[in-house]
């Protein structure tokens, strides 16, 4: 897609440090890492969000992300990794070509997700939301 920086990386029109490539996905180093070794895995075909990525390609993205996570644990001697995908601007997506972050993590690496844990007003309120989601779930 014209004007998409990740499509330009796939086409070789913008530079990147590539780690892995096959017919479906490309993995390269993030230029502004949360931690050193932060990698992005993208579908080669342009998809803005995750929901239009064909199942086979999405599966490959996750598989490659997990294999890269193991590789960076061994290479960088860190304890774990996060797989993260922001879908939509309000979810924190900045580059509008879907991408899976693979982020090396270690105890006291100084990064926190700022995760919060709210409570439902009642079990019924939780179940009502679950029903609404199930109603809209389409494959
Ligand atoms: P997100 O906020 O999930 O859209 O993440 C976009 C990511 O792309 C950020 O972590 C950026 O550092 C990264 N990024 C942006 N431009 C480039 C580029 N040219 N090469 C590598 N990573 C990039
Ligand atoms: Zn693109």
GROMACS .gro file of N, CA and C and ligand atoms in nm:
model
  441
    1UNK      N    1   0.085  -0.120   0.000
    1UNK     CA    2   0.000   0.000   0.000
    1UNK      C    3   0.089   0.126   0.000
    2UNK      N    4   0.055   0.219  -0.085
    2UNK     CA    5   0.128   0.345  -0.096
    2UNK      C    6   0.126   0.418   0.038
    3UNK      N    7   0.233   0.481   0.072
    3UNK     CA    8   0.243   0.562   0.194
    3UNK      C    9   0.240   0.480   0.324
    4UNK      N   10   0.254   0.349   0.316
    4UNK     CA   11   0.263   0.268   0.438
    4UNK      C   12   0.410   0.232   0.460
    5UNK      N   13   0.463   0.273   0.577
    5UNK     CA   14   0.607   0.251   0.597
    5UNK      C   15   0.643   0.103   0.605
    6UNK      N   16   0.552   0.022   0.658
    6UNK     CA   17   0.585  -0.121   0.667
    6UNK      C   18   0.575  -0.189   0.531
    7UNK      N   19   0.483  -0.145   0.445
    7UNK     CA   20   0.481  -0.196   0.307
    7UNK      C   21   0.610  -0.158   0.236
    8UNK      N   22   0.660  -0.038   0.265
    8UNK     CA   23   0.787   0.005   0.203
    8UNK      C   24   0.903  -0.080   0.252
    9UNK      N   25   0.899  -0.119   0.380
    9UNK     CA   26   1.002  -0.209   0.433
    9UNK      C   27   0.994  -0.345   0.363
   10UNK      N   28   0.872  -0.396   0.346
   10UNK     CA   29   0.854  -0.526   0.277
   10UNK      C   30   0.910  -0.517   0.134
   11UNK      N   31   0.883  -0.405   0.067
   11UNK     CA   32   0.927  -0.388  -0.072
   11UNK      C   33   1.077  -0.359  -0.084
   12UNK      N   34   1.141  -0.328   0.030
   12UNK     CA   35   1.284  -0.294   0.027
   12UNK      C   36   1.307  -0.147  -0.005
   13UNK      N   37   1.202  -0.065  -0.004
   13UNK     CA   38   1.217   0.077  -0.033
   13UNK      C   39   1.258   0.157   0.091
   14UNK      N   40   1.243   0.098   0.209
   14UNK     CA   41   1.293   0.157   0.334
   14UNK      C   42   1.381   0.053   0.400
   15UNK      N   43   1.489   0.099   0.467
   15UNK     CA   44   1.579   0.001   0.529
   15UNK      C   45   1.519  -0.060   0.656
   16UNK      N   46   1.563  -0.182   0.687
   16UNK     CA   47   1.526  -0.245   0.813
   16UNK      C   48   1.631  -0.351   0.845
   17UNK      N   49   1.639  -0.386   0.972
   17UNK     CA   50   1.727  -0.497   1.012
   17UNK      C   51   1.641  -0.621   1.021
   18UNK      N   52   1.649  -0.705   0.918
   18UNK     CA   53   1.562  -0.822   0.908
   18UNK      C   54   1.616  -0.940   0.988
   19UNK      N   55   1.524  -1.010   1.054
   19UNK     CA   56   1.562  -1.128   1.132
   19UNK      C   57   1.508  -1.256   1.069
   20UNK      N   58   1.394  -1.245   1.005
   20UNK     CA   59   1.330  -1.364   0.947
   20UNK      C   60   1.233  -1.319   0.839
   21UNK      N   61   1.224  -1.402   0.735
   21UNK     CA   62   1.133  -1.370   0.625
   21UNK      C   63   1.088  -1.500   0.560
   22UNK      N   64   0.960  -1.510   0.528
   22UNK     CA   65   0.913  -1.621   0.444
   22UNK      C   66   0.807  -1.564   0.349
   23UNK      N   67   0.728  -1.651   0.289
   23UNK     CA   68   0.631  -1.602   0.189
   23UNK      C   69   0.518  -1.520   0.253
   24UNK      N   70   0.495  -1.537   0.383
   24UNK     CA   71   0.381  -1.470   0.447
   24UNK      C   72   0.418  -1.356   0.539
   25UNK      N   73   0.530  -1.368   0.611
   25UNK     CA   74   0.563  -1.271   0.716
   25UNK      C   75   0.707  -1.222   0.707
   26UNK      N   76   0.729  -1.108   0.770
   26UNK     CA   77   0.864  -1.051   0.781
   26UNK      C   78   0.883  -1.008   0.927
   27UNK      N   79   0.999  -1.037   0.983
   27UNK     CA   80   1.033  -0.992   1.118
   27UNK      C   81   1.157  -0.904   1.113
   28UNK      N   82   1.150  -0.789   1.179
   28UNK     CA   83   1.263  -0.695   1.177
   28UNK      C   84   1.270  -0.622   1.310
   29UNK      N   85   1.386  -0.559   1.333
   29UNK     CA   86   1.408  -0.490   1.460
   29UNK      C   87   1.325  -0.361   1.467
   30UNK      N   88   1.260  -0.339   1.583
   30UNK     CA   89   1.191  -0.211   1.607
   30UNK      C   90   1.298  -0.102   1.626
   31UNK      N   91   1.275   0.013   1.561
   31UNK     CA   92   1.378   0.120   1.569
   31UNK      C   93   1.376   0.193   1.703
   32UNK      N   94   1.269   0.181   1.781
   32UNK     CA   95   1.262   0.251   1.910
   32UNK      C   96   1.218   0.150   2.017
   33UNK      N   97   1.309   0.060   2.055
   33UNK     CA   98   1.269  -0.056   2.136
   33UNK      C   99   1.230  -0.023   2.279
   34UNK      N  100   1.130  -0.097   2.331
   34UNK     CA  101   1.099  -0.092   2.474
   34UNK      C  102   1.219  -0.146   2.552
   35UNK      N  103   1.275  -0.254   2.503
   35UNK     CA  104   1.401  -0.311   2.552
   35UNK      C  105   1.484  -0.349   2.430
   36UNK      N  106   1.616  -0.351   2.441
   36UNK     CA  107   1.699  -0.396   2.328
   36UNK      C  108   1.659  -0.537   2.285
   37UNK      N  109   1.641  -0.555   2.155
   37UNK     CA  110   1.599  -0.685   2.104
   37UNK      C  111   1.451  -0.688   2.067
   38UNK      N  112   1.382  -0.578   2.088
   38UNK     CA  113   1.239  -0.564   2.053
   38UNK      C  114   1.223  -0.584   1.900
   39UNK      N  115   1.136  -0.679   1.865
   39UNK     CA  116   1.118  -0.718   1.724
   39UNK      C  117   0.972  -0.698   1.683
   40UNK      N  118   0.951  -0.672   1.556
   40UNK     CA  119   0.815  -0.665   1.500
   40UNK      C  120   0.797  -0.776   1.398
   41UNK      N  121   0.682  -0.843   1.401
   41UNK     CA  122   0.648  -0.943   1.300
   41UNK      C  123   0.525  -0.891   1.225
   42UNK      N  124   0.537  -0.881   1.093
   42UNK     CA  125   0.426  -0.825   1.014
   42UNK      C  126   0.384  -0.921   0.903
   43UNK      N  127   0.255  -0.913   0.864
   43UNK     CA  128   0.216  -0.984   0.741
   43UNK      C  129   0.275  -0.908   0.623
   44UNK      N  130   0.321  -0.979   0.521
   44UNK     CA  131   0.380  -0.909   0.405
   44UNK      C  132   0.273  -0.831   0.330
   45UNK      N  133   0.153  -0.886   0.329
   45UNK     CA  134   0.040  -0.818   0.264
   45UNK      C  135  -0.010  -0.709   0.360
   46UNK      N  136  -0.054  -0.597   0.305
   46UNK     CA  137  -0.104  -0.490   0.392
   46UNK      C  138  -0.238  -0.525   0.456
   47UNK      N  139  -0.243  -0.520   0.587
   47UNK     CA  140  -0.367  -0.528   0.664
   47UNK      C  141  -0.357  -0.421   0.771
   48UNK      N  142  -0.457  -0.337   0.781
   48UNK     CA  143  -0.452  -0.230   0.881
   48UNK      C  144  -0.466  -0.290   1.021
   49UNK      N  145  -0.566  -0.373   1.038
   49UNK     CA  146  -0.590  -0.436   1.168
   49UNK      C  147  -0.569  -0.586   1.161
   50UNK      N  148  -0.592  -0.651   1.274
   50UNK     CA  149  -0.565  -0.795   1.282
   50UNK      C  150  -0.678  -0.880   1.223
   51UNK      N  151  -0.801  -0.826   1.219
   51UNK     CA  152  -0.917  -0.912   1.189
   51UNK      C  153  -0.926  -0.955   1.043
   52UNK      N  154  -0.857  -0.884   0.954
   52UNK     CA  155  -0.864  -0.922   0.812
   52UNK      C  156  -0.747  -1.012   0.769
   53UNK      N  157  -0.654  -1.034   0.860
   53UNK     CA  158  -0.539  -1.119   0.826
   53UNK      C  159  -0.588  -1.263   0.815
   54UNK      N  160  -0.560  -1.331   0.703
   54UNK     CA  161  -0.604  -1.471   0.690
   54UNK      C  162  -0.547  -1.555   0.805
   55UNK      N  163  -0.627  -1.655   0.845
   55UNK     CA  164  -0.592  -1.737   0.962
   55UNK      C  165  -0.451  -1.797   0.950
   56UNK      N  166  -0.417  -1.842   0.831
   56UNK     CA  167  -0.285  -1.906   0.812
   56UNK      C  168  -0.172  -1.806   0.837
   57UNK      N  169  -0.192  -1.684   0.789
   57UNK     CA  170  -0.089  -1.580   0.806
   57UNK      C  171  -0.082  -1.535   0.951
   58UNK      N  172  -0.200  -1.517   1.013
   58UNK     CA  173  -0.203  -1.477   1.155
   58UNK      C  174  -0.137  -1.584   1.241
   59UNK      N  175  -0.162  -1.710   1.208
   59UNK     CA  176  -0.100  -1.821   1.280
   59UNK      C  177   0.051  -1.818   1.265
   60UNK      N  178   0.096  -1.789   1.142
   60UNK     CA  179   0.240  -1.781   1.117
   60UNK      C  180   0.301  -1.666   1.196
   61UNK      N  181   0.230  -1.552   1.201
   61UNK     CA  182   0.282  -1.437   1.278
   61UNK      C  183   0.304  -1.477   1.424
   62UNK      N  184   0.205  -1.545   1.481
   62UNK     CA  185   0.215  -1.583   1.622
   62UNK      C  186   0.327  -1.687   1.642
   63UNK      N  187   0.332  -1.783   1.550
   63UNK     CA  188   0.434  -1.888   1.560
   63UNK      C  189   0.575  -1.828   1.551
   64UNK      N  190   0.595  -1.741   1.451
   64UNK     CA  191   0.727  -1.679   1.434
   64UNK      C  192   0.758  -1.590   1.556
   65UNK      N  193   0.655  -1.518   1.604
   65UNK     CA  194   0.676  -1.434   1.723
   65UNK      C  195   0.722  -1.516   1.843
   66UNK      N  196   0.659  -1.632   1.862
   66UNK     CA  197   0.696  -1.717   1.977
   66UNK      C  198   0.835  -1.776   1.959
   67UNK      N  199   0.870  -1.817   1.835
   67UNK     CA  200   1.005  -1.871   1.811
   67UNK      C  201   1.109  -1.762   1.832
   68UNK      N  202   1.078  -1.639   1.786
   68UNK     CA  203   1.171  -1.527   1.809
   68UNK      C  204   1.184  -1.498   1.958
   69UNK      N  205   1.073  -1.511   2.031
   69UNK     CA  206   1.077  -1.490   2.176
   69UNK      C  207   1.174  -1.586   2.243
   70UNK      N  208   1.170  -1.712   2.202
   70UNK     CA  209   1.264  -1.812   2.257
   70UNK      C  210   1.407  -1.775   2.217
   71UNK      N  211   1.424  -1.734   2.090
   71UNK     CA  212   1.559  -1.699   2.042
   71UNK      C  213   1.615  -1.580   2.119
   72UNK      N  214   1.531  -1.481   2.145
   72UNK     CA  215   1.586  -1.364   2.215
   72UNK      C  216   1.609  -1.392   2.363
   73UNK      N  217   1.531  -1.481   2.421
   73UNK     CA  218   1.561  -1.523   2.559
   73UNK      C  219   1.700  -1.585   2.567
   74UNK      N  220   1.729  -1.673   2.470
   74UNK     CA  221   1.860  -1.741   2.470
   74UNK      C  222   1.972  -1.645   2.434
   75UNK      N  223   1.946  -1.561   2.334
   75UNK     CA  224   2.052  -1.472   2.284
   75UNK      C  225   2.084  -1.360   2.383
   76UNK      N  226   1.981  -1.310   2.451
   76UNK     CA  227   2.000  -1.192   2.536
   76UNK      C  228   2.000  -1.228   2.684
   77UNK      N  229   1.980  -1.356   2.713
   77UNK     CA  230   1.978  -1.405   2.851
   77UNK      C  231   1.874  -1.328   2.936
   78UNK      N  232   1.753  -1.317   2.881
   78UNK     CA  233   1.643  -1.256   2.957
   78UNK      C  234   1.544  -1.366   2.996
   79UNK      N  235   1.457  -1.333   3.092
   79UNK     CA  236   1.370  -1.435   3.149
   79UNK      C  237   1.242  -1.463   3.073
   80UNK      N  238   1.198  -1.366   2.990
   80UNK     CA  239   1.069  -1.385   2.922
   80UNK      C  240   1.050  -1.284   2.811
   81UNK      N  241   0.929  -1.284   2.758
   81UNK     CA  242   0.898  -1.186   2.653
   81UNK      C  243   0.747  -1.161   2.650
   82UNK      N  244   0.710  -1.045   2.599
   82UNK     CA  245   0.569  -1.014   2.574
   82UNK      C  246   0.542  -1.020   2.425
   83UNK      N  247   0.426  -1.077   2.388
   83UNK     CA  248   0.373  -1.063   2.253
   83UNK      C  249   0.260  -0.961   2.262
   84UNK      N  250   0.265  -0.859   2.181
   84UNK     CA  251   0.166  -0.751   2.194
   84UNK      C  252   0.124  -0.702   2.055
   85UNK      N  253  -0.007  -0.684   2.038
   85UNK     CA  254  -0.058  -0.628   1.913
   85UNK      C  255  -0.161  -0.522   1.947
   86UNK      N  256  -0.136  -0.399   1.903
   86UNK     CA  257  -0.232  -0.290   1.923
   86UNK      C  258  -0.319  -0.280   1.798
   87UNK      N  259  -0.450  -0.296   1.815
   87UNK     CA  260  -0.543  -0.290   1.702
   87UNK      C  261  -0.630  -0.166   1.717
   88UNK      N  262  -0.599  -0.063   1.639
   88UNK     CA  263  -0.675   0.062   1.646
   88UNK      C  264  -0.599   0.169   1.721
   89UNK      N  265  -0.621   0.294   1.677
   89UNK     CA  266  -0.549   0.408   1.737
   89UNK      C  267  -0.571   0.416   1.887
   90UNK      N  268  -0.697   0.395   1.931
   90UNK     CA  269  -0.727   0.408   2.073
   90UNK      C  270  -0.663   0.296   2.155
   91UNK      N  271  -0.621   0.189   2.086
   91UNK     CA  272  -0.550   0.079   2.155
   91UNK      C  273  -0.399   0.101   2.152
   92UNK      N  274  -0.358   0.214   2.094
   92UNK     CA  275  -0.215   0.247   2.092
   92UNK      C  276  -0.146   0.218   1.959
   93UNK      N  277  -0.225   0.181   1.856
   93UNK     CA  278  -0.161   0.153   1.726
   93UNK      C  279  -0.121   0.284   1.659
   94UNK      N  280   0.004   0.294   1.623
   94UNK     CA  281   0.056   0.414   1.558
   94UNK      C  282   0.080   0.386   1.409
   95UNK      N  283   0.142   0.273   1.380
   95UNK     CA  284   0.165   0.235   1.240
   95UNK      C  285   0.047   0.148   1.196
   96UNK      N  286  -0.025   0.194   1.092
   96UNK     CA  287  -0.151   0.130   1.056
   96UNK      C  288  -0.132   0.014   0.958
   97UNK      N  289  -0.030  -0.063   0.978
   97UNK     CA  290  -0.008  -0.193   0.912
   97UNK      C  291   0.012  -0.290   1.028
   98UNK      N  292  -0.080  -0.386   1.041
   98UNK     CA  293  -0.081  -0.474   1.160
   98UNK      C  294   0.057  -0.531   1.189
   99UNK      N  295   0.092  -0.536   1.317
   99UNK     CA  296   0.224  -0.588   1.355
   99UNK      C  297   0.218  -0.645   1.496
  100UNK      N  298   0.292  -0.753   1.514
  100UNK     CA  299   0.303  -0.818   1.644
  100UNK      C  300   0.437  -0.779   1.705
  101UNK      N  301   0.430  -0.719   1.824
  101UNK     CA  302   0.555  -0.685   1.895
  101UNK      C  303   0.605  -0.809   1.970
  102UNK      N  304   0.733  -0.833   1.965
  102UNK     CA  305   0.799  -0.935   2.048
  102UNK      C  306   0.900  -0.860   2.133
  103UNK      N  307   0.872  -0.855   2.264
  103UNK     CA  308   0.948  -0.764   2.351
  103UNK      C  309   1.019  -0.844   2.460
  104UNK      N  310   1.152  -0.842   2.459
  104UNK     CA  311   1.226  -0.912   2.564
  104UNK      C  312   1.195  -0.851   2.701
  105UNK      N  313   1.177  -0.937   2.801
  105UNK     CA  314   1.146  -0.887   2.935
  105UNK      C  315   1.234  -0.955   3.039
  106UNK      N  316   1.264  -0.879   3.142
  106UNK     CA  317   1.338  -0.936   3.252
  106UNK      C  318   1.295  -0.869   3.381
  107UNK      N  319   1.317  -0.937   3.492
  107UNK     CA  320   1.285  -0.880   3.622
  107UNK      C  321   1.357  -0.746   3.633
  108UNK      N  322   1.285  -0.646   3.680
  108UNK     CA  323   1.344  -0.514   3.701
  108UNK      C  324   1.406  -0.455   3.574
  109UNK      N  325   1.335  -0.474   3.459
  109UNK     CA  326   1.385  -0.407   3.338
  109UNK      C  327   1.332  -0.264   3.328
  110UNK      N  328   1.255  -0.224   3.429
  110UNK     CA  329   1.213  -0.084   3.436
  110UNK      C  330   1.089  -0.053   3.355
  111UNK      N  331   1.027  -0.157   3.292
  111UNK     CA  332   0.908  -0.132   3.210
  111UNK      C  333   0.786  -0.195   3.277
  112UNK      N  334   0.675  -0.121   3.280
  112UNK     CA  335   0.551  -0.173   3.339
  112UNK      C  336   0.436  -0.146   3.242
  113UNK      N  337   0.345  -0.243   3.227
  113UNK     CA  338   0.232  -0.225   3.136
  113UNK      C  339   0.127  -0.132   3.194
  114UNK      N  340   0.133  -0.102   3.321
  114UNK     CA  341   0.031  -0.019   3.385
  114UNK      C  342  -0.106  -0.087   3.377
  115UNK      N  343  -0.105  -0.216   3.395
  115UNK     CA  344  -0.224  -0.301   3.387
  115UNK      C  345  -0.316  -0.269   3.502
  116UNK      N  346  -0.446  -0.252   3.476
  116UNK     CA  347  -0.537  -0.230   3.588
  116UNK      C  348  -0.638  -0.344   3.595
  117UNK      N  349  -0.693  -0.365   3.712
  117UNK     CA  350  -0.790  -0.473   3.732
  117UNK      C  351  -0.913  -0.415   3.799
  118UNK      N  352  -1.018  -0.397   3.717
  118UNK     CA  353  -1.143  -0.343   3.770
  118UNK      C  354  -1.234  -0.458   3.816
  119UNK      N  355  -1.346  -0.421   3.877
  119UNK     CA  356  -1.444  -0.521   3.921
  119UNK      C  357  -1.575  -0.499   3.846
  120UNK      N  358  -1.646  -0.609   3.809
  120UNK     CA  359  -1.782  -0.596   3.758
  120UNK      C  360  -1.874  -0.566   3.874
  121UNK      N  361  -1.982  -0.491   3.845
  121UNK     CA  362  -2.080  -0.459   3.950
  121UNK      C  363  -2.142  -0.585   4.007
  122UNK      N  364  -2.159  -0.687   3.919
  122UNK     CA  365  -2.220  -0.812   3.962
  122UNK      C  366  -2.184  -0.921   3.861
  123UNK      N  367  -2.212  -1.046   3.896
  123UNK     CA  368  -2.191  -1.157   3.803
  123UNK      C  369  -2.281  -1.140   3.680
  124UNK      N  370  -2.403  -1.088   3.704
  124UNK     CA  371  -2.499  -1.068   3.593
  124UNK      C  372  -2.443  -0.966   3.493
  125UNK      N  373  -2.386  -0.859   3.545
  125UNK     CA  374  -2.331  -0.755   3.457
  125UNK      C  375  -2.220  -0.814   3.370
  126UNK      N  376  -2.135  -0.898   3.428
  126UNK     CA  377  -2.027  -0.964   3.352
  126UNK      C  378  -2.086  -1.057   3.246
  127UNK      N  379  -2.187  -1.137   3.286
  127UNK     CA  380  -2.246  -1.234   3.193
  127UNK      C  381  -2.321  -1.165   3.080
  128UNK      N  382  -2.382  -1.050   3.111
  128UNK     CA  383  -2.453  -0.973   3.010
  128UNK      C  384  -2.356  -0.924   2.902
  129UNK      N  385  -2.241  -0.878   2.944
  129UNK     CA  386  -2.139  -0.833   2.848
  129UNK      C  387  -2.091  -0.952   2.766
  130UNK      N  388  -2.068  -1.066   2.831
  130UNK     CA  389  -2.024  -1.186   2.760
  130UNK      C  390  -2.126  -1.225   2.652
  131UNK      N  391  -2.257  -1.219   2.686
  131UNK     CA  392  -2.362  -1.254   2.588
  131UNK      C  393  -2.359  -1.161   2.468
  132UNK      N  394  -2.340  -1.031   2.495
  132UNK     CA  395  -2.336  -0.932   2.384
  132UNK      C  396  -2.219  -0.963   2.291
  133UNK      N  397  -2.104  -0.999   2.348
  133UNK     CA  398  -1.987  -1.029   2.265
  133UNK      C  399  -2.012  -1.155   2.183
  134UNK      N  400  -2.065  -1.259   2.246
  134UNK     CA  401  -2.090  -1.386   2.176
  134UNK      C  402  -2.184  -1.364   2.058
  135UNK      N  403  -2.285  -1.279   2.078
  135UNK     CA  404  -2.382  -1.248   1.972
  135UNK      C  405  -2.314  -1.191   1.847
  136UNK      N  406  -2.208  -1.116   1.868
  136UNK     CA  407  -2.139  -1.050   1.755
  136UNK      C  408  -2.020  -1.128   1.702
  137UNK      N  409  -1.989  -1.242   1.765
  137UNK     CA  410  -1.871  -1.318   1.726
  137UNK      C  411  -1.897  -1.391   1.594
  138UNK      N  412  -1.820  -1.352   1.492
  138UNK     CA  413  -1.837  -1.412   1.358
  138UNK      C  414  -1.702  -1.463   1.308
  139UNK      N  415  -1.703  -1.577   1.240
  139UNK     CA  416  -1.581  -1.630   1.181
  139UNK      C  417  -1.592  -1.632   1.030
  140LIG     P1  418   0.242   0.055   1.743
  140LIG     O1  419   0.238   0.164   1.845
  140LIG     O2  420   0.192  -0.078   1.797
  140LIG     O3  421   0.176   0.095   1.613
  140LIG     O4  422   0.397   0.032   1.714
  140LIG     C1  423   0.465   0.084   1.605
  140LIG     C2  424   0.610   0.044   1.622
  140LIG     O5  425   0.677   0.060   1.499
  140LIG     C3  426   0.685   0.129   1.727
  140LIG     O6  427   0.737   0.044   1.827
  140LIG     C4  428   0.794   0.197   1.645
  140LIG     O7  429   0.914   0.211   1.715
  140LIG     C5  430   0.808   0.103   1.525
  140LIG     N1  431   0.857   0.163   1.403
  140LIG     C6  432   0.810   0.274   1.342
  140LIG     N2  433   0.879   0.296   1.228
  140LIG     C7  434   0.968   0.195   1.215
  140LIG     C8  435   1.069   0.162   1.118
  140LIG     N3  436   1.090   0.237   1.009
  140LIG     N4  437   1.145   0.051   1.140
  140LIG     C9  438   1.124  -0.024   1.250
  140LIG     N5  439   1.032   0.001   1.344
  140LIG    C10  440   0.956   0.109   1.328
  141LIG    ZN1  441   0.130  -0.166   0.476
   0.00000   0.00000   0.00000
